[in-house]
Amino acid sequence: MNDSPIYVAGHNGLVGSAIVRRLRADGASNLLLRSSKELDLRRQAEVERFFAEQRPHYVFLAAAKVGGIEANRSRPAQFIRDNLQIQTNVIDAAYRNGTRKLLFLGSSCIYPRLAPQPMPEDSLLTGPLEPTNQWYAIAKIAGLKMCQAYRREFQFDAISAMPTNLYGPGDNFDLLESHVLPALIRKCHEAKLRHADALEVWGSGTPRREFLHVDDLADACVFLMRQYSDEPPINVGWGEDISIAELARLIADTVGFNGELRFDRSKPDGTPRKLLDTSRLTALGWQPKIHLKAGLASTYEWFREHQGQSRR
Ligand code: GDP
């Protein structure tokens, strides 16, 4: 794979930038990278032209419109439209232009809101989705089904990975757009600087989430690209979850904020629990390495070095 042209779609994002770091560390010499300004993946003609000209052998499809609970709630049309457009254009153009293998990245929110915990891949489509991010989830389900359909009908080697909640360097720390972990890092940091006596945490603090460092995910993506060629999606997670209240305390400790946590129950909790069953990936021979405590410390360091430039 190392000398082949590899296209990482979404290389400026949290996941795409981690995949690029991982591939470069491995000696990949022919990475194809385009910013969204250079190539708008929502535009079919642009995507077709890019693939016809560059003919990447391998594609990591990490481009997506993503965001936290508030962004999903307030912009449902953009979440369903942009994601359907991006993934349909890229998967089809890759197939038509001789790509040997494509990895599609989904999300743990594709599983039913009240799926058995930890959630096995087979719980897909067994019950209703969490309403706050159903628009995004429906697009991601369509993406993984499209990969399965192209495998069956066209023998196109398209596989899917479903990561749990991710964090790490390059994350979005905007308070309205982001997921809980980067939002709380920023809130704690700012509360510490202001010498505030309390920190606002959305919801009740009781929902449970699982957090995986994005460098672990990138390692799993490269592993799957090399080792796995089959129809079922593969969950990628850490294997344990924690409550939002526990996460907030852990972040406060990391940042050095000693004030009180105040829970704003007017904000939504979202799905009560989201923990992936990762036994399929473990059986293939892959394990994550970066513990949450260490990952939080390095992510906080990254935030302090880059806060001026954090994406909106
Ligand atoms: P989800 O995993 O799709 O629900 O998305 P989020 O990461 O945005 O939210 C996870 C949980 O953290 C929800 O219960 C939120 O209400 C809670 N939460 C607490 N404080 C915050 C915050 O400042 N920002 C966000 N995005 N979520 C928060």
CSV table of N, CA, C and O and ligand atoms in Angstrom, one decimal, residues 68-69 133 165 175 178-180 183-184 187 200-203 207 209 244 268-271 274, ligand 1:
chain,number,residue,atom,x,y,z
A,68,GLY,N,-21.5,18.1,17.5
A,68,GLY,CA,-22.1,17.6,18.8
A,68,GLY,C,-23.6,17.7,18.8
A,68,GLY,O,-24.2,17.9,17.8
A,69,ILE,N,-24.1,17.5,20.0
A,69,ILE,CA,-25.6,17.3,20.1
A,69,ILE,C,-26.4,18.5,19.7
A,69,ILE,O,-27.4,18.4,19.0
A,133,ASN,N,-29.7,12.9,16.8
A,133,ASN,CA,-28.8,12.8,15.7
A,133,ASN,C,-29.2,11.8,14.6
A,133,ASN,O,-28.4,11.3,13.9
A,165,ASN,N,-17.3,7.6,20.2
A,165,ASN,CA,-16.9,9.0,20.4
A,165,ASN,C,-15.4,9.2,20.4
A,165,ASN,O,-14.7,8.5,21.1
A,175,LEU,N,-17.7,25.9,21.2
A,175,LEU,CA,-18.7,25.5,22.3
A,175,LEU,C,-20.0,25.0,21.7
A,175,LEU,O,-20.7,24.2,22.3
A,178,SER,N,-19.2,21.6,19.0
A,178,SER,CA,-18.4,20.4,19.3
A,178,SER,C,-19.1,19.4,20.1
A,178,SER,O,-20.2,19.6,20.6
A,179,HIS,N,-18.3,18.3,20.3
A,179,HIS,CA,-18.8,17.2,21.2
A,179,HIS,C,-18.4,17.5,22.6
A,179,HIS,O,-17.6,18.5,22.9
A,180,VAL,N,-18.9,16.7,23.5
A,180,VAL,CA,-18.7,17.0,24.9
A,180,VAL,C,-17.3,17.1,25.4
A,180,VAL,O,-16.9,18.0,26.1
A,183,ALA,N,-15.5,20.3,24.3
A,183,ALA,CA,-16.3,21.5,24.9
A,183,ALA,C,-15.9,21.6,26.4
A,183,ALA,O,-15.7,22.7,26.8
A,184,LEU,N,-15.8,20.5,27.1
A,184,LEU,CA,-15.5,20.6,28.5
A,184,LEU,C,-14.1,21.0,28.7
A,184,LEU,O,-13.7,21.7,29.7
A,187,LYS,N,-14.2,24.7,28.3
A,187,LYS,CA,-15.0,25.4,29.4
A,187,LYS,C,-14.1,25.4,30.7
A,187,LYS,O,-14.1,26.4,31.4
A,200,GLU,N,-20.4,25.0,33.9
A,200,GLU,CA,-21.7,24.5,33.4
A,200,GLU,C,-21.5,23.2,32.5
A,200,GLU,O,-20.8,23.3,31.5
A,201,VAL,N,-22.2,22.2,32.9
A,201,VAL,CA,-22.2,20.9,32.1
A,201,VAL,C,-23.6,20.7,31.6
A,201,VAL,O,-24.6,20.7,32.4
A,202,TRP,N,-23.8,20.4,30.3
A,202,TRP,CA,-25.1,20.2,29.8
A,202,TRP,C,-25.7,18.9,30.3
A,202,TRP,O,-25.0,17.9,30.4
A,203,GLY,N,-27.1,18.9,30.4
A,203,GLY,CA,-27.8,17.7,30.7
A,203,GLY,C,-27.6,17.3,32.2
A,203,GLY,O,-27.2,18.1,33.0
A,207,PRO,N,-25.7,10.5,31.4
A,207,PRO,CA,-25.5,9.6,30.2
A,207,PRO,C,-24.1,9.1,30.2
A,207,PRO,O,-23.2,9.8,30.7
A,209,ARG,N,-20.8,7.6,28.0
A,209,ARG,CA,-20.2,7.6,26.7
A,209,ARG,C,-18.8,6.9,26.8
A,209,ARG,O,-18.2,6.9,27.8
A,244,ILE,N,-21.0,11.3,32.0
A,244,ILE,CA,-20.6,12.6,31.6
A,244,ILE,C,-20.1,13.4,32.9
A,244,ILE,O,-19.1,14.1,32.8
A,268,PRO,N,-30.3,18.9,26.3
A,268,PRO,CA,-30.6,17.4,26.2
A,268,PRO,C,-29.5,16.5,26.6
A,268,PRO,O,-28.4,16.9,26.5
A,269,ASP,N,-29.9,15.3,27.1
A,269,ASP,CA,-29.0,14.3,27.5
A,269,ASP,C,-28.6,13.4,26.3
A,269,ASP,O,-27.5,12.8,26.3
A,270,GLY,N,-29.5,13.4,25.3
A,270,GLY,CA,-29.2,12.5,24.2
A,270,GLY,C,-29.4,11.0,24.6
A,270,GLY,O,-30.1,10.7,25.6
A,271,THR,N,-28.7,10.1,23.9
A,271,THR,CA,-28.9,8.7,24.2
A,271,THR,C,-28.3,8.4,25.6
A,271,THR,O,-27.3,8.9,26.0
A,274,LYS,N,-23.8,4.8,25.3
A,274,LYS,CA,-23.3,4.4,24.0
A,274,LYS,C,-22.0,3.7,24.2
A,274,LYS,O,-20.9,4.4,24.3
B,1,GDP,P1,-23.7,12.7,21.6
B,1,GDP,O1,-22.7,11.7,22.1
B,1,GDP,O2,-24.1,12.5,20.2
B,1,GDP,O3,-24.8,12.8,22.6
B,1,GDP,O4,-23.0,14.1,21.5
B,1,GDP,P2,-22.2,15.1,22.5
B,1,GDP,O5,-20.7,14.6,22.7
B,1,GDP,O6,-22.4,16.5,22.0
B,1,GDP,O7,-22.9,15.0,24.0
B,1,GDP,C1,-22.7,13.9,24.8
B,1,GDP,C2,-23.3,14.2,26.2
B,1,GDP,O8,-22.6,15.2,26.9
B,1,GDP,C3,-24.8,14.8,26.1
B,1,GDP,O9,-25.5,14.2,27.2
B,1,GDP,C4,-24.6,16.3,26.4
B,1,GDP,O10,-25.7,16.9,26.9
B,1,GDP,C5,-23.4,16.2,27.4
B,1,GDP,N1,-22.7,17.5,27.6
B,1,GDP,C6,-22.4,18.1,28.7
B,1,GDP,N2,-21.8,19.3,28.6
B,1,GDP,C7,-21.7,19.4,27.2
B,1,GDP,C8,-21.1,20.4,26.4
B,1,GDP,O11,-20.6,21.5,26.9
B,1,GDP,N3,-21.1,20.3,25.1
B,1,GDP,C9,-21.7,19.1,24.5
B,1,GDP,N4,-21.6,19.0,23.1
B,1,GDP,N5,-22.2,18.1,25.2
B,1,GDP,C10,-22.2,18.3,26.6
